[in-house]
PDB file of C-alpha atoms in Angstrom:
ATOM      1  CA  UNK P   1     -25.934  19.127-171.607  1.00  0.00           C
ATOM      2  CA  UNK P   2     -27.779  20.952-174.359  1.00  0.00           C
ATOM      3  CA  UNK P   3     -27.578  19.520-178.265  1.00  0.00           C
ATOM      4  CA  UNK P   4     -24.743  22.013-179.359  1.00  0.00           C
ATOM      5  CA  UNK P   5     -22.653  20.946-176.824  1.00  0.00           C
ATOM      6  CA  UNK P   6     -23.434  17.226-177.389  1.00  0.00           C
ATOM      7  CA  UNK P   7     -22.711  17.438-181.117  1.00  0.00           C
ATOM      8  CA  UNK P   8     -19.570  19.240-180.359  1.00  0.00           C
ATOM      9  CA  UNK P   9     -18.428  16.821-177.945  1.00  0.00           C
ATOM     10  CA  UNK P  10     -18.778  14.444-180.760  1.00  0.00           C
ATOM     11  CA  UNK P  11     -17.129  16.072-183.449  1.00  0.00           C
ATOM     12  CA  UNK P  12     -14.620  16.649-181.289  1.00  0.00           C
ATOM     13  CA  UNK P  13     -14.430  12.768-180.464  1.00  0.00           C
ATOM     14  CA  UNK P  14     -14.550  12.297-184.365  1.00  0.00           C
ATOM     15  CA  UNK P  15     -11.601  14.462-184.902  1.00  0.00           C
ATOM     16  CA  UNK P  16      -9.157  13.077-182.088  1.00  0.00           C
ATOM     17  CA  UNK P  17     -10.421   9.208-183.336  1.00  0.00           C
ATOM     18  CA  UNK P  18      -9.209   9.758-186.796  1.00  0.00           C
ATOM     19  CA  UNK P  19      -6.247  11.795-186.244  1.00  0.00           C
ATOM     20  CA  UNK P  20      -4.813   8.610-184.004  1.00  0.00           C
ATOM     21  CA  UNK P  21      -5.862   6.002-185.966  1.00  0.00           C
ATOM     22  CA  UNK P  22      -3.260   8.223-189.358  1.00  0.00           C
ATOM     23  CA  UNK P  23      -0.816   8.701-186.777  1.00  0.00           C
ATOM     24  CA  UNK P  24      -0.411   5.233-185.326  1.00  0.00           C
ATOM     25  CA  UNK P  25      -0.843   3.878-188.822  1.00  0.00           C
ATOM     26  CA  UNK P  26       1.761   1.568-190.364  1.00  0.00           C
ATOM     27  CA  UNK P  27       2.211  -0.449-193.693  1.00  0.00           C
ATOM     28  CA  UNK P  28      -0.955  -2.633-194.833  1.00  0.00           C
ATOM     29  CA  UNK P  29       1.226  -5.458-195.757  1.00  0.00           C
ATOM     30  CA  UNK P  30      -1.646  -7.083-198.075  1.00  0.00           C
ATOM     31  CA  UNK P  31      -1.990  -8.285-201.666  1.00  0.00           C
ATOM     32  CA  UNK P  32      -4.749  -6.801-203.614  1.00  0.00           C
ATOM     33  CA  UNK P  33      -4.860  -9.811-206.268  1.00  0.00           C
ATOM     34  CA  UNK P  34      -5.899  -8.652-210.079  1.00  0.00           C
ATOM     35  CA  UNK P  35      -9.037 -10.080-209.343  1.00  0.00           C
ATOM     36  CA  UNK P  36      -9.636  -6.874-206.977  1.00  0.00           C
ATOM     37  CA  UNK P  37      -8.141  -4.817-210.125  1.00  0.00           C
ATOM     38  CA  UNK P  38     -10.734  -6.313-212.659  1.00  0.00           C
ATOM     39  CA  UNK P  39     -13.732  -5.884-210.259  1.00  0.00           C
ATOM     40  CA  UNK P  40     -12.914  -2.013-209.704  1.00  0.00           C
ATOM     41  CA  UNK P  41     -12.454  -1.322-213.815  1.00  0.00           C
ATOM     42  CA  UNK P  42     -15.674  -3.542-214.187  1.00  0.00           C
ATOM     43  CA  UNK P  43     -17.063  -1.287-211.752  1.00  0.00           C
ATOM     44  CA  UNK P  44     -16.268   1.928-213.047  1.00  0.00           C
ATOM     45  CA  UNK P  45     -17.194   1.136-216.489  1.00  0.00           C
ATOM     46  CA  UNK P  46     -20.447   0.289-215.723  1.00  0.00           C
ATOM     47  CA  UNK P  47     -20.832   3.709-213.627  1.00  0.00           C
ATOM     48  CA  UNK P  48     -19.796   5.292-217.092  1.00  0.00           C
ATOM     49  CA  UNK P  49     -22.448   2.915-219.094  1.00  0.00           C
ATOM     50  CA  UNK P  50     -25.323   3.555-216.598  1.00  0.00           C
ATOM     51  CA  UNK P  51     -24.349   7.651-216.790  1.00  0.00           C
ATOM     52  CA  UNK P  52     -24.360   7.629-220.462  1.00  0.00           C
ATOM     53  CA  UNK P  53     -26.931   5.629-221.058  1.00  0.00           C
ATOM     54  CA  UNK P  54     -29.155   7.680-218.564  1.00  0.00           C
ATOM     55  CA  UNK P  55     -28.286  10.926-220.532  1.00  0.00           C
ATOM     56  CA  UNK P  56     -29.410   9.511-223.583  1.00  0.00           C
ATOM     57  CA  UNK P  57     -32.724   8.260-222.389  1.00  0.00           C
ATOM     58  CA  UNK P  58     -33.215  11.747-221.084  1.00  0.00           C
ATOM     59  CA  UNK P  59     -32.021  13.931-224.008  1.00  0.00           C
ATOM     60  CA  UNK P  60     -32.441  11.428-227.535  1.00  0.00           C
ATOM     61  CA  UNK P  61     -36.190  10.109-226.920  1.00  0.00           C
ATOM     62  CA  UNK P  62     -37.561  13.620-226.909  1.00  0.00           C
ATOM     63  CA  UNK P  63     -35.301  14.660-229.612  1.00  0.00           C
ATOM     64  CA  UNK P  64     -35.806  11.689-231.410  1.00  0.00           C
ATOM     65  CA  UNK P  65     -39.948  12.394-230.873  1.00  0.00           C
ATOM     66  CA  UNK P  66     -39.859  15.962-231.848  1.00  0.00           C
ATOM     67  CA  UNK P  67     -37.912  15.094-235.389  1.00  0.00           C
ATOM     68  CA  UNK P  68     -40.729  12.310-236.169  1.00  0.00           C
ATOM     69  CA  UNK P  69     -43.446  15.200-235.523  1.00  0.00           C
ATOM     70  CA  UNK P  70     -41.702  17.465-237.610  1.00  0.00           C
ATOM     71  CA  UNK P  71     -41.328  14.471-240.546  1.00  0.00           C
ATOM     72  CA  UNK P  72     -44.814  13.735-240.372  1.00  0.00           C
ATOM     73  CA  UNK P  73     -45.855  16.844-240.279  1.00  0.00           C
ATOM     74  CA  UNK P  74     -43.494  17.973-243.373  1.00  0.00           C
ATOM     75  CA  UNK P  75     -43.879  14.652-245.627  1.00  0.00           C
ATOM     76  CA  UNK P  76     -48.260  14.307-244.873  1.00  0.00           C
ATOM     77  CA  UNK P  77     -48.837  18.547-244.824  1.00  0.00           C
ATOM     78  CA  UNK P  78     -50.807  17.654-241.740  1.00  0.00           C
ATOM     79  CA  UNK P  79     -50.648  18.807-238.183  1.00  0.00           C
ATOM     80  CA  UNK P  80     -48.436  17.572-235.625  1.00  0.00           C
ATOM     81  CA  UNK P  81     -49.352  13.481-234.102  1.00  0.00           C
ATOM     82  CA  UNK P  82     -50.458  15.433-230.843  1.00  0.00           C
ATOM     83  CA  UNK P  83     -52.806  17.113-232.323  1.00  0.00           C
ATOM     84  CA  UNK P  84     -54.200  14.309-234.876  1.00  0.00           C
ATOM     85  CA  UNK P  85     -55.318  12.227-231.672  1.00  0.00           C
ATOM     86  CA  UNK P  86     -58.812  11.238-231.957  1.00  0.00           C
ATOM     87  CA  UNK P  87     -61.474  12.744-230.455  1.00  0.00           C
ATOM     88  CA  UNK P  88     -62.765  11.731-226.450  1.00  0.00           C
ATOM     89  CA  UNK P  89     -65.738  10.910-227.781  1.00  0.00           C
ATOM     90  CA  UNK P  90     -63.735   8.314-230.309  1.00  0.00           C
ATOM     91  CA  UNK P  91     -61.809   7.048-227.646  1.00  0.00           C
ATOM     92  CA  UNK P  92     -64.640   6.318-225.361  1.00  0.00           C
ATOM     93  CA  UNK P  93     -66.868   4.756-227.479  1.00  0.00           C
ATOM     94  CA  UNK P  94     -63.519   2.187-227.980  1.00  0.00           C
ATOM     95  CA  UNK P  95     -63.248   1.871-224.615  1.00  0.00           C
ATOM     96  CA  UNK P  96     -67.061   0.781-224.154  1.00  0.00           C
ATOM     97  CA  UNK P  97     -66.910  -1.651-226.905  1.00  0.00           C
ATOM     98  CA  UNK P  98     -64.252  -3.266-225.645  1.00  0.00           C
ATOM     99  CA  UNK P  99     -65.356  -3.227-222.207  1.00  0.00           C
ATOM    100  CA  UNK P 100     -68.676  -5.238-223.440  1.00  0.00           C
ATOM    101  CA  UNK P 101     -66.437  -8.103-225.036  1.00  0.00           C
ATOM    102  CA  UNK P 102     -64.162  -8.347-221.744  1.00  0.00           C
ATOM    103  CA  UNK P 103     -66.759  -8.422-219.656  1.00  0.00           C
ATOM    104  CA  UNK P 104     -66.778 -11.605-217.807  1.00  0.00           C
ATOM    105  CA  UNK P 105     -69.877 -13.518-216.207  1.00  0.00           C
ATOM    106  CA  UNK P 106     -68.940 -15.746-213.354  1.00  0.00           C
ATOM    107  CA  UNK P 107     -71.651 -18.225-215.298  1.00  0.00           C
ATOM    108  CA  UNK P 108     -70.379 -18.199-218.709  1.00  0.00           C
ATOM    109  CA  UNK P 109     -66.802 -19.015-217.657  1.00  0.00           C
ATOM    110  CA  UNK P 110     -67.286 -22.435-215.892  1.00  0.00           C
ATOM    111  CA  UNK P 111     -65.641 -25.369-216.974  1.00  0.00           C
ATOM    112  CA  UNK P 112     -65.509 -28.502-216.307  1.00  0.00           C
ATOM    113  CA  UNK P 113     -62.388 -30.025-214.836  1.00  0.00           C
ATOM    114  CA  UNK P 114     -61.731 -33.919-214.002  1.00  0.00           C
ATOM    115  CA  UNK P 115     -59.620 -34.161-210.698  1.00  0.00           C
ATOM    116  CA  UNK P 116     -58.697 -37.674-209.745  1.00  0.00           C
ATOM    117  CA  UNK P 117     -57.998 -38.146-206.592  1.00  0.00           C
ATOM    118  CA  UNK P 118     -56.155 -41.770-204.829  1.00  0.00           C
TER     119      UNK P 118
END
């Protein structure tokens, strides 16, 4: 058999499988509680939260960025914060300094710790 026949075979299986499980289908007879009820609102609203909430990050923050450049810019008669950054050769010497201070010396950090033992 070659793989379109295979796949057909098995839609076709698909088909007949769900059109006799509606046809031979009767009442449910169950009791969805209001538990059930308040768990699929819940649900729902929190789909709505998470969708809003995603919009927002994704549309406000770079709004909200692009009116604080233009403030700045406006209230200080300077350019925008992007480019005010200091120069790489700022930022490095920074970076070395503080990499001097953090450096750490496996013989300068020993300490002496009392372990009694029964």
């Amino acid at each position: 058999m070659t793989k379109k026949t295979i796949n057909n075979v098995m839609a076709t299986t698909a088909v007949m499988s769900a059109a006799f499980t509606i046809a031979t289908m009767g009442p449910a007879m169950a009791y969805l509680g209001p538990g059930a009820g308040l768990t699929a609102i819940g649900t729902v609203l929190g789909v709505i939260a998470t969708v809003f909430l995603a919009i927002a990050g994704f549309v406000w923050y770079p709004v909200k960025r692009m009116l604080r450049k233009r403030k700045a810019a406006a209230t200080a008669g300077a350019a925008p914060a992007d480019e005010a950054a200091p120069s790489d050769a700022a930022v490095l010497a920074a970076s070395e300094t503080a990499s001097e201070t953090a450096t750490l010396d496996p013989a300068e950090n020993t300490a002496e710790v009392d372990v009694k033992r029964d």
